[in-house]
Amino acid sequence: MATTAIVGIIMGSDSDLTVMEAATTLLNSFQIPYELTVVSAHRTPERMVEYAKTAKQRGLKVIIAGAGGAAHLPGMVAAITSIPVIGVPIKSSNSIDGWDSILSILQMPNGVPVATVALNAAKNAGLLAAQIIGTTDIPIGKMLDAYKVSMQEEVLKKVENLKSKFNNEFDQ
Ligand code: RP5
């Protein structure tokens, strides 16, 4: 297993951490090494450029970038680096209703994609990063296959629970 970070998790402010922590939990569960820091597109633009410019040579394979409000961080990082960027729109103190963050991250121009997850969906961002890593890392790919099976088993357990309480012809 790699010990140096292969996923970079960045966010516009430490106030985003409560949301972004879900990505760290997910990556920990797949034993994927990551680094985490605050990089603000608006408040530390030079740090953002430096981070994005050096990401590939430092060994990162994917960047997860979370931001709220006028959420330019994921798109600007994607403008600089050629490694995949996953954007997490955050409903933050300066968001109107979250749509501002979603659209700022989602509506990228041709040539500069950001894989945008749902509002506050840092867990899915972590999972998507793991899936990107899992395309070439066989053990992680296998763990992801097992994860899918366990999700299915959990739902089927719920089906059984409901079957004992309600009649459903589909499950006879
Ligand atoms: C954005 O502004 C950050 O990503 C954060 O979601 C939001 C609020 O930042 P703070 O004022 O809490 O530092 O750039």
mmCIF file with all atom_site columns, C-alpha atoms and ligand atoms in Angstrom:
data_model
loop_
_atom_site.group_PDB
_atom_site.id
_atom_site.type_symbol
_atom_site.label_atom_id
_atom_site.label_alt_id
_atom_site.label_comp_id
_atom_site.label_asym_id
_atom_site.label_entity_id
_atom_site.label_seq_id
_atom_site.pdbx_PDB_ins_code
_atom_site.Cartn_x
_atom_site.Cartn_y
_atom_site.Cartn_z
_atom_site.occupancy
_atom_site.B_iso_or_equiv
_atom_site.pdbx_formal_charge
_atom_site.auth_seq_id
_atom_site.auth_comp_id
_atom_site.auth_asym_id
_atom_site.auth_atom_id
_atom_site.pdbx_PDB_model_num
ATOM   1   C CA . MET A 1 1   ? 0.000   0.000   0.000   1.00 0.00 ? 1   MET A CA 1
ATOM   2   C CA . ALA A 1 2   ? 1.208   3.520   -0.795  1.00 0.00 ? 2   ALA A CA 1
ATOM   3   C CA . THR A 1 3   ? 2.093   5.623   2.246   1.00 0.00 ? 3   THR A CA 1
ATOM   4   C CA . THR A 1 4   ? 2.535   9.003   0.601   1.00 0.00 ? 4   THR A CA 1
ATOM   5   C CA . ALA A 1 5   ? -0.629  10.875  -0.271  1.00 0.00 ? 5   ALA A CA 1
ATOM   6   C CA . ILE A 1 6   ? -2.258  9.949   -3.569  1.00 0.00 ? 6   ILE A CA 1
ATOM   7   C CA . VAL A 1 7   ? -5.430  11.952  -2.962  1.00 0.00 ? 7   VAL A CA 1
ATOM   8   C CA . GLY A 1 8   ? -5.393  15.661  -2.144  1.00 0.00 ? 8   GLY A CA 1
ATOM   9   C CA . ILE A 1 9   ? -8.309  17.027  -0.162  1.00 0.00 ? 9   ILE A CA 1
ATOM   10  C CA . ILE A 1 10  ? -8.539  20.810  -0.217  1.00 0.00 ? 10  ILE A CA 1
ATOM   11  C CA . MET A 1 11  ? -11.208 23.239  0.917   1.00 0.00 ? 11  MET A CA 1
ATOM   12  C CA . GLY A 1 12  ? -11.759 26.963  0.822   1.00 0.00 ? 12  GLY A CA 1
ATOM   13  C CA . SER A 1 13  ? -11.957 27.373  4.594   1.00 0.00 ? 13  SER A CA 1
ATOM   14  C CA . ASP A 1 14  ? -11.625 25.369  7.786   1.00 0.00 ? 14  ASP A CA 1
ATOM   15  C CA . SER A 1 15  ? -15.361 25.983  8.171   1.00 0.00 ? 15  SER A CA 1
ATOM   16  C CA . ASP A 1 16  ? -15.793 23.443  5.318   1.00 0.00 ? 16  ASP A CA 1
ATOM   17  C CA . LEU A 1 17  ? -14.126 20.708  7.376   1.00 0.00 ? 17  LEU A CA 1
ATOM   18  C CA . THR A 1 18  ? -17.306 19.430  9.041   1.00 0.00 ? 18  THR A CA 1
ATOM   19  C CA . VAL A 1 19  ? -18.558 18.487  5.553   1.00 0.00 ? 19  VAL A CA 1
ATOM   20  C CA . MET A 1 20  ? -15.210 17.431  4.057   1.00 0.00 ? 20  MET A CA 1
ATOM   21  C CA . GLU A 1 21  ? -14.350 15.071  6.919   1.00 0.00 ? 21  GLU A CA 1
ATOM   22  C CA . ALA A 1 22  ? -16.670 12.480  5.357   1.00 0.00 ? 22  ALA A CA 1
ATOM   23  C CA . ALA A 1 23  ? -14.188 12.120  2.484   1.00 0.00 ? 23  ALA A CA 1
ATOM   24  C CA . THR A 1 24  ? -11.374 11.370  4.944   1.00 0.00 ? 24  THR A CA 1
ATOM   25  C CA . THR A 1 25  ? -13.462 8.701   6.703   1.00 0.00 ? 25  THR A CA 1
ATOM   26  C CA . LEU A 1 26  ? -14.163 7.013   3.386   1.00 0.00 ? 26  LEU A CA 1
ATOM   27  C CA . LEU A 1 27  ? -10.520 7.116   2.245   1.00 0.00 ? 27  LEU A CA 1
ATOM   28  C CA . ASN A 1 28  ? -9.389  5.798   5.641   1.00 0.00 ? 28  ASN A CA 1
ATOM   29  C CA . SER A 1 29  ? -11.738 2.842   5.270   1.00 0.00 ? 29  SER A CA 1
ATOM   30  C CA . PHE A 1 30  ? -10.047 1.940   1.960   1.00 0.00 ? 30  PHE A CA 1
ATOM   31  C CA . GLN A 1 31  ? -6.588  2.661   3.400   1.00 0.00 ? 31  GLN A CA 1
ATOM   32  C CA . ILE A 1 32  ? -5.934  5.292   0.756   1.00 0.00 ? 32  ILE A CA 1
ATOM   33  C CA . PRO A 1 33  ? -3.329  7.868   1.862   1.00 0.00 ? 33  PRO A CA 1
ATOM   34  C CA . TYR A 1 34  ? -4.383  11.484  1.479   1.00 0.00 ? 34  TYR A CA 1
ATOM   35  C CA . GLU A 1 35  ? -3.285  14.977  2.446   1.00 0.00 ? 35  GLU A CA 1
ATOM   36  C CA . LEU A 1 36  ? -5.710  17.623  3.659   1.00 0.00 ? 36  LEU A CA 1
ATOM   37  C CA . THR A 1 37  ? -5.368  21.373  3.813   1.00 0.00 ? 37  THR A CA 1
ATOM   38  C CA . VAL A 1 38  ? -7.088  24.720  3.308   1.00 0.00 ? 38  VAL A CA 1
ATOM   39  C CA . VAL A 1 39  ? -6.514  26.397  -0.057  1.00 0.00 ? 39  VAL A CA 1
ATOM   40  C CA . SER A 1 40  ? -8.665  29.393  -0.881  1.00 0.00 ? 40  SER A CA 1
ATOM   41  C CA . ALA A 1 41  ? -9.122  30.495  -4.488  1.00 0.00 ? 41  ALA A CA 1
ATOM   42  C CA . HIS A 1 42  ? -9.973  34.025  -3.417  1.00 0.00 ? 42  HIS A CA 1
ATOM   43  C CA . ARG A 1 43  ? -7.952  34.552  -0.228  1.00 0.00 ? 43  ARG A CA 1
ATOM   44  C CA . THR A 1 44  ? -4.794  32.624  -1.155  1.00 0.00 ? 44  THR A CA 1
ATOM   45  C CA . PRO A 1 45  ? -4.766  32.597  -4.972  1.00 0.00 ? 45  PRO A CA 1
ATOM   46  C CA . GLU A 1 46  ? -0.998  32.070  -5.211  1.00 0.00 ? 46  GLU A CA 1
ATOM   47  C CA . ARG A 1 47  ? -1.149  29.110  -2.802  1.00 0.00 ? 47  ARG A CA 1
ATOM   48  C CA . MET A 1 48  ? -3.897  27.629  -4.990  1.00 0.00 ? 48  MET A CA 1
ATOM   49  C CA . VAL A 1 49  ? -1.781  27.965  -8.136  1.00 0.00 ? 49  VAL A CA 1
ATOM   50  C CA . GLU A 1 50  ? 1.230   26.441  -6.361  1.00 0.00 ? 50  GLU A CA 1
ATOM   51  C CA . TYR A 1 51  ? -0.872  23.567  -4.999  1.00 0.00 ? 51  TYR A CA 1
ATOM   52  C CA . ALA A 1 52  ? -2.373  22.747  -8.391  1.00 0.00 ? 52  ALA A CA 1
ATOM   53  C CA . LYS A 1 53  ? 0.937   23.160  -10.275 1.00 0.00 ? 53  LYS A CA 1
ATOM   54  C CA . THR A 1 54  ? 2.810   20.753  -7.976  1.00 0.00 ? 54  THR A CA 1
ATOM   55  C CA . ALA A 1 55  ? 0.007   18.222  -7.415  1.00 0.00 ? 55  ALA A CA 1
ATOM   56  C CA . LYS A 1 56  ? 1.026   15.794  -10.152 1.00 0.00 ? 56  LYS A CA 1
ATOM   57  C CA . GLN A 1 57  ? 4.754   15.800  -9.417  1.00 0.00 ? 57  GLN A CA 1
ATOM   58  C CA . ARG A 1 58  ? 4.000   15.252  -5.720  1.00 0.00 ? 58  ARG A CA 1
ATOM   59  C CA . GLY A 1 59  ? 2.244   12.005  -6.641  1.00 0.00 ? 59  GLY A CA 1
ATOM   60  C CA . LEU A 1 60  ? -1.411  12.969  -6.298  1.00 0.00 ? 60  LEU A CA 1
ATOM   61  C CA . LYS A 1 61  ? -3.754  10.989  -8.573  1.00 0.00 ? 61  LYS A CA 1
ATOM   62  C CA . VAL A 1 62  ? -6.994  12.793  -7.703  1.00 0.00 ? 62  VAL A CA 1
ATOM   63  C CA . ILE A 1 63  ? -7.920  16.053  -5.994  1.00 0.00 ? 63  ILE A CA 1
ATOM   64  C CA . ILE A 1 64  ? -11.111 16.497  -4.014  1.00 0.00 ? 64  ILE A CA 1
ATOM   65  C CA . ALA A 1 65  ? -11.898 20.205  -3.687  1.00 0.00 ? 65  ALA A CA 1
ATOM   66  C CA . GLY A 1 66  ? -14.731 21.536  -1.559  1.00 0.00 ? 66  GLY A CA 1
ATOM   67  C CA . ALA A 1 67  ? -15.992 25.100  -1.417  1.00 0.00 ? 67  ALA A CA 1
ATOM   68  C CA . GLY A 1 68  ? -19.119 27.086  -0.689  1.00 0.00 ? 68  GLY A CA 1
ATOM   69  C CA . GLY A 1 69  ? -20.799 30.194  -2.054  1.00 0.00 ? 69  GLY A CA 1
ATOM   70  C CA . ALA A 1 70  ? -18.859 31.570  -5.037  1.00 0.00 ? 70  ALA A CA 1
ATOM   71  C CA . ALA A 1 71  ? -17.079 28.224  -5.157  1.00 0.00 ? 71  ALA A CA 1
ATOM   72  C CA . HIS A 1 72  ? -14.250 28.774  -7.629  1.00 0.00 ? 72  HIS A CA 1
ATOM   73  C CA . LEU A 1 73  ? -11.631 26.511  -6.042  1.00 0.00 ? 73  LEU A CA 1
ATOM   74  C CA . PRO A 1 74  ? -12.410 23.197  -7.829  1.00 0.00 ? 74  PRO A CA 1
ATOM   75  C CA . GLY A 1 75  ? -12.710 24.806  -11.256 1.00 0.00 ? 75  GLY A CA 1
ATOM   76  C CA . MET A 1 76  ? -9.566  26.905  -10.915 1.00 0.00 ? 76  MET A CA 1
ATOM   77  C CA . VAL A 1 77  ? -7.541  23.919  -9.705  1.00 0.00 ? 77  VAL A CA 1
ATOM   78  C CA . ALA A 1 78  ? -8.891  21.901  -12.657 1.00 0.00 ? 78  ALA A CA 1
ATOM   79  C CA . ALA A 1 79  ? -7.833  24.750  -14.942 1.00 0.00 ? 79  ALA A CA 1
ATOM   80  C CA . ILE A 1 80  ? -4.218  24.328  -13.828 1.00 0.00 ? 80  ILE A CA 1
ATOM   81  C CA . THR A 1 81  ? -3.679  20.578  -13.327 1.00 0.00 ? 81  THR A CA 1
ATOM   82  C CA . SER A 1 82  ? -4.458  17.648  -15.632 1.00 0.00 ? 82  SER A CA 1
ATOM   83  C CA . ILE A 1 83  ? -5.209  15.242  -12.775 1.00 0.00 ? 83  ILE A CA 1
ATOM   84  C CA . PRO A 1 84  ? -8.934  14.621  -12.144 1.00 0.00 ? 84  PRO A CA 1
ATOM   85  C CA . VAL A 1 85  ? -10.679 17.073  -9.825  1.00 0.00 ? 85  VAL A CA 1
ATOM   86  C CA . ILE A 1 86  ? -13.793 16.131  -7.888  1.00 0.00 ? 86  ILE A CA 1
ATOM   87  C CA . GLY A 1 87  ? -15.787 19.120  -6.683  1.00 0.00 ? 87  GLY A CA 1
ATOM   88  C CA . VAL A 1 88  ? -17.849 19.171  -3.502  1.00 0.00 ? 88  VAL A CA 1
ATOM   89  C CA . PRO A 1 89  ? -20.361 22.026  -3.389  1.00 0.00 ? 89  PRO A CA 1
ATOM   90  C CA . ILE A 1 90  ? -20.835 23.109  0.222   1.00 0.00 ? 90  ILE A CA 1
ATOM   91  C CA . LYS A 1 91  ? -23.791 24.910  1.725   1.00 0.00 ? 91  LYS A CA 1
ATOM   92  C CA . SER A 1 92  ? -21.761 27.391  3.738   1.00 0.00 ? 92  SER A CA 1
ATOM   93  C CA . SER A 1 93  ? -22.397 30.577  5.693   1.00 0.00 ? 93  SER A CA 1
ATOM   94  C CA . ASN A 1 94  ? -22.072 32.638  2.491   1.00 0.00 ? 94  ASN A CA 1
ATOM   95  C CA . SER A 1 95  ? -24.290 30.330  0.391   1.00 0.00 ? 95  SER A CA 1
ATOM   96  C CA . ILE A 1 96  ? -27.738 31.594  -0.503  1.00 0.00 ? 96  ILE A CA 1
ATOM   97  C CA . ASP A 1 97  ? -29.256 28.119  -0.592  1.00 0.00 ? 97  ASP A CA 1
ATOM   98  C CA . GLY A 1 98  ? -26.493 25.842  -1.908  1.00 0.00 ? 98  GLY A CA 1
ATOM   99  C CA . TRP A 1 99  ? -27.410 26.269  -5.569  1.00 0.00 ? 99  TRP A CA 1
ATOM   100 C CA . ASP A 1 100 ? -24.772 28.996  -5.818  1.00 0.00 ? 100 ASP A CA 1
ATOM   101 C CA . SER A 1 101 ? -22.068 26.513  -4.761  1.00 0.00 ? 101 SER A CA 1
ATOM   102 C CA . ILE A 1 102 ? -23.448 23.744  -6.991  1.00 0.00 ? 102 ILE A CA 1
ATOM   103 C CA . LEU A 1 103 ? -23.616 25.854  -10.120 1.00 0.00 ? 103 LEU A CA 1
ATOM   104 C CA . SER A 1 104 ? -20.228 27.510  -9.502  1.00 0.00 ? 104 SER A CA 1
ATOM   105 C CA . ILE A 1 105 ? -18.628 24.056  -9.478  1.00 0.00 ? 105 ILE A CA 1
ATOM   106 C CA . LEU A 1 106 ? -20.840 22.254  -11.986 1.00 0.00 ? 106 LEU A CA 1
ATOM   107 C CA . GLN A 1 107 ? -21.081 24.614  -14.948 1.00 0.00 ? 107 GLN A CA 1
ATOM   108 C CA . MET A 1 108 ? -17.529 24.304  -16.224 1.00 0.00 ? 108 MET A CA 1
ATOM   109 C CA . PRO A 1 109 ? -16.621 25.166  -19.820 1.00 0.00 ? 109 PRO A CA 1
ATOM   110 C CA . ASN A 1 110 ? -15.637 22.530  -22.386 1.00 0.00 ? 110 ASN A CA 1
ATOM   111 C CA . GLY A 1 111 ? -12.075 21.384  -21.848 1.00 0.00 ? 111 GLY A CA 1
ATOM   112 C CA . VAL A 1 112 ? -12.004 21.806  -18.059 1.00 0.00 ? 112 VAL A CA 1
ATOM   113 C CA . PRO A 1 113 ? -14.191 19.171  -16.371 1.00 0.00 ? 113 PRO A CA 1
ATOM   114 C CA . VAL A 1 114 ? -14.885 19.004  -12.649 1.00 0.00 ? 114 VAL A CA 1
ATOM   115 C CA . ALA A 1 115 ? -16.638 15.841  -11.472 1.00 0.00 ? 115 ALA A CA 1
ATOM   116 C CA . THR A 1 116 ? -19.271 17.494  -9.289  1.00 0.00 ? 116 THR A CA 1
ATOM   117 C CA . VAL A 1 117 ? -20.968 15.513  -6.535  1.00 0.00 ? 117 VAL A CA 1
ATOM   118 C CA . ALA A 1 118 ? -24.198 16.446  -4.757  1.00 0.00 ? 118 ALA A CA 1
ATOM   119 C CA . LEU A 1 119 ? -24.420 19.264  -2.208  1.00 0.00 ? 119 LEU A CA 1
ATOM   120 C CA . ASN A 1 120 ? -22.277 18.417  0.854   1.00 0.00 ? 120 ASN A CA 1
ATOM   121 C CA . ALA A 1 121 ? -21.646 14.921  -0.596  1.00 0.00 ? 121 ALA A CA 1
ATOM   122 C CA . ALA A 1 122 ? -18.026 14.564  0.503   1.00 0.00 ? 122 ALA A CA 1
ATOM   123 C CA . LYS A 1 123 ? -18.515 10.840  1.167   1.00 0.00 ? 123 LYS A CA 1
ATOM   124 C CA . ASN A 1 124 ? -19.353 10.272  -2.496  1.00 0.00 ? 124 ASN A CA 1
ATOM   125 C CA . ALA A 1 125 ? -16.365 12.413  -3.470  1.00 0.00 ? 125 ALA A CA 1
ATOM   126 C CA . GLY A 1 126 ? -14.154 10.095  -1.411  1.00 0.00 ? 126 GLY A CA 1
ATOM   127 C CA . LEU A 1 127 ? -15.778 7.076   -3.006  1.00 0.00 ? 127 LEU A CA 1
ATOM   128 C CA . LEU A 1 128 ? -15.338 8.449   -6.512  1.00 0.00 ? 128 LEU A CA 1
ATOM   129 C CA . ALA A 1 129 ? -11.676 9.159   -5.752  1.00 0.00 ? 129 ALA A CA 1
ATOM   130 C CA . ALA A 1 130 ? -11.297 5.566   -4.490  1.00 0.00 ? 130 ALA A CA 1
ATOM   131 C CA . GLN A 1 131 ? -12.948 4.283   -7.672  1.00 0.00 ? 131 GLN A CA 1
ATOM   132 C CA . ILE A 1 132 ? -10.531 6.285   -9.834  1.00 0.00 ? 132 ILE A CA 1
ATOM   133 C CA . ILE A 1 133 ? -7.592  4.853   -7.840  1.00 0.00 ? 133 ILE A CA 1
ATOM   134 C CA . GLY A 1 134 ? -9.221  1.392   -8.000  1.00 0.00 ? 134 GLY A CA 1
ATOM   135 C CA . THR A 1 135 ? -9.098  1.308   -11.805 1.00 0.00 ? 135 THR A CA 1
ATOM   136 C CA . THR A 1 136 ? -5.343  0.669   -11.593 1.00 0.00 ? 136 THR A CA 1
ATOM   137 C CA . ASP A 1 137 ? -4.850  -0.479  -7.980  1.00 0.00 ? 137 ASP A CA 1
ATOM   138 C CA . ILE A 1 138 ? -6.085  -4.088  -7.871  1.00 0.00 ? 138 ILE A CA 1
ATOM   139 C CA . PRO A 1 139 ? -6.481  -4.463  -4.047  1.00 0.00 ? 139 PRO A CA 1
ATOM   140 C CA . ILE A 1 140 ? -8.472  -1.219  -3.842  1.00 0.00 ? 140 ILE A CA 1
ATOM   141 C CA . GLY A 1 141 ? -10.550 -2.295  -6.849  1.00 0.00 ? 141 GLY A CA 1
ATOM   142 C CA . LYS A 1 142 ? -11.363 -5.547  -5.010  1.00 0.00 ? 142 LYS A CA 1
ATOM   143 C CA . MET A 1 143 ? -12.315 -3.677  -1.829  1.00 0.00 ? 143 MET A CA 1
ATOM   144 C CA . LEU A 1 144 ? -14.669 -1.532  -3.918  1.00 0.00 ? 144 LEU A CA 1
ATOM   145 C CA . ASP A 1 145 ? -16.299 -4.632  -5.407  1.00 0.00 ? 145 ASP A CA 1
ATOM   146 C CA . ALA A 1 146 ? -16.817 -5.983  -1.872  1.00 0.00 ? 146 ALA A CA 1
ATOM   147 C CA . TYR A 1 147 ? -18.258 -2.598  -0.826  1.00 0.00 ? 147 TYR A CA 1
ATOM   148 C CA . LYS A 1 148 ? -20.901 -2.868  -3.573  1.00 0.00 ? 148 LYS A CA 1
ATOM   149 C CA . VAL A 1 149 ? -21.812 -6.396  -2.439  1.00 0.00 ? 149 VAL A CA 1
ATOM   150 C CA . SER A 1 150 ? -22.119 -5.306  1.201   1.00 0.00 ? 150 SER A CA 1
ATOM   151 C CA . MET A 1 151 ? -24.384 -2.381  0.236   1.00 0.00 ? 151 MET A CA 1
ATOM   152 C CA . GLN A 1 152 ? -26.606 -4.821  -1.633  1.00 0.00 ? 152 GLN A CA 1
ATOM   153 C CA . GLU A 1 153 ? -26.713 -7.178  1.355   1.00 0.00 ? 153 GLU A CA 1
ATOM   154 C CA . GLU A 1 154 ? -27.703 -4.312  3.653   1.00 0.00 ? 154 GLU A CA 1
ATOM   155 C CA . VAL A 1 155 ? -30.635 -3.356  1.422   1.00 0.00 ? 155 VAL A CA 1
ATOM   156 C CA . LEU A 1 156 ? -31.773 -6.989  1.115   1.00 0.00 ? 156 LEU A CA 1
ATOM   157 C CA . LYS A 1 157 ? -31.757 -7.238  4.920   1.00 0.00 ? 157 LYS A CA 1
ATOM   158 C CA . LYS A 1 158 ? -34.057 -4.203  5.004   1.00 0.00 ? 158 LYS A CA 1
ATOM   159 C CA . VAL A 1 159 ? -36.295 -5.878  2.406   1.00 0.00 ? 159 VAL A CA 1
ATOM   160 C CA . GLU A 1 160 ? -36.567 -8.940  4.690   1.00 0.00 ? 160 GLU A CA 1
ATOM   161 C CA . ASN A 1 161 ? -37.400 -6.736  7.682   1.00 0.00 ? 161 ASN A CA 1
ATOM   162 C CA . LEU A 1 162 ? -40.193 -5.023  5.762   1.00 0.00 ? 162 LEU A CA 1
ATOM   163 C CA . LYS A 1 163 ? -41.452 -8.334  4.383   1.00 0.00 ? 163 LYS A CA 1
ATOM   164 C CA . SER A 1 164 ? -42.192 -9.511  7.891   1.00 0.00 ? 164 SER A CA 1
ATOM   165 C CA . LYS A 1 165 ? -44.299 -6.382  8.491   1.00 0.00 ? 165 LYS A CA 1
ATOM   166 C CA . PHE A 1 166 ? -46.006 -5.741  5.137   1.00 0.00 ? 166 PHE A CA 1
ATOM   167 C CA . ASN A 1 167 ? -47.241 -7.853  2.256   1.00 0.00 ? 167 ASN A CA 1
ATOM   168 C CA . ASN A 1 168 ? -45.351 -7.304  -1.015  1.00 0.00 ? 168 ASN A CA 1
ATOM   169 C CA . GLU A 1 169 ? -46.193 -9.557  -3.958  1.00 0.00 ? 169 GLU A CA 1
ATOM   170 C CA . PHE A 1 170 ? -42.852 -8.801  -5.614  1.00 0.00 ? 170 PHE A CA 1
ATOM   171 C CA . ASP A 1 171 ? -40.988 -10.520 -2.782  1.00 0.00 ? 171 ASP A CA 1
ATOM   172 C CA . GLN A 1 172 ? -43.126 -13.700 -2.430  1.00 0.00 ? 172 GLN A CA 1
HETATM 173 C C1 . RP5 B 2 .   ? -15.752 29.722  0.792   1.00 0.00 ? 1   RP5 B C1 1
HETATM 174 O O1 . RP5 B 2 .   ? -16.401 30.566  1.678   1.00 0.00 ? 1   RP5 B O1 1
HETATM 175 C C2 . RP5 B 2 .   ? -15.298 28.593  1.670   1.00 0.00 ? 1   RP5 B C2 1
HETATM 176 O O2 . RP5 B 2 .   ? -15.122 27.424  0.894   1.00 0.00 ? 1   RP5 B O2 1
HETATM 177 C C3 . RP5 B 2 .   ? -16.400 28.450  2.666   1.00 0.00 ? 1   RP5 B C3 1
HETATM 178 O O3 . RP5 B 2 .   ? -17.361 27.481  2.245   1.00 0.00 ? 1   RP5 B O3 1
HETATM 179 C C4 . RP5 B 2 .   ? -17.053 29.815  2.656   1.00 0.00 ? 1   RP5 B C4 1
HETATM 180 C C5 . RP5 B 2 .   ? -17.035 30.515  3.993   1.00 0.00 ? 1   RP5 B C5 1
HETATM 181 O O4 . RP5 B 2 .   ? -15.727 30.640  4.467   1.00 0.00 ? 1   RP5 B O4 1
HETATM 182 P P1 . RP5 B 2 .   ? -15.448 31.252  5.916   1.00 0.00 ? 1   RP5 B P1 1
HETATM 183 O O5 . RP5 B 2 .   ? -15.973 32.643  5.897   1.00 0.00 ? 1   RP5 B O5 1
HETATM 184 O O6 . RP5 B 2 .   ? -16.175 30.373  6.911   1.00 0.00 ? 1   RP5 B O6 1
HETATM 185 O O7 . RP5 B 2 .   ? -13.942 31.190  6.117   1.00 0.00 ? 1   RP5 B O7 1
HETATM 186 O O8 . RP5 B 2 .   ? -14.696 30.326  0.139   1.00 0.00 ? 1   RP5 B O8 1
#
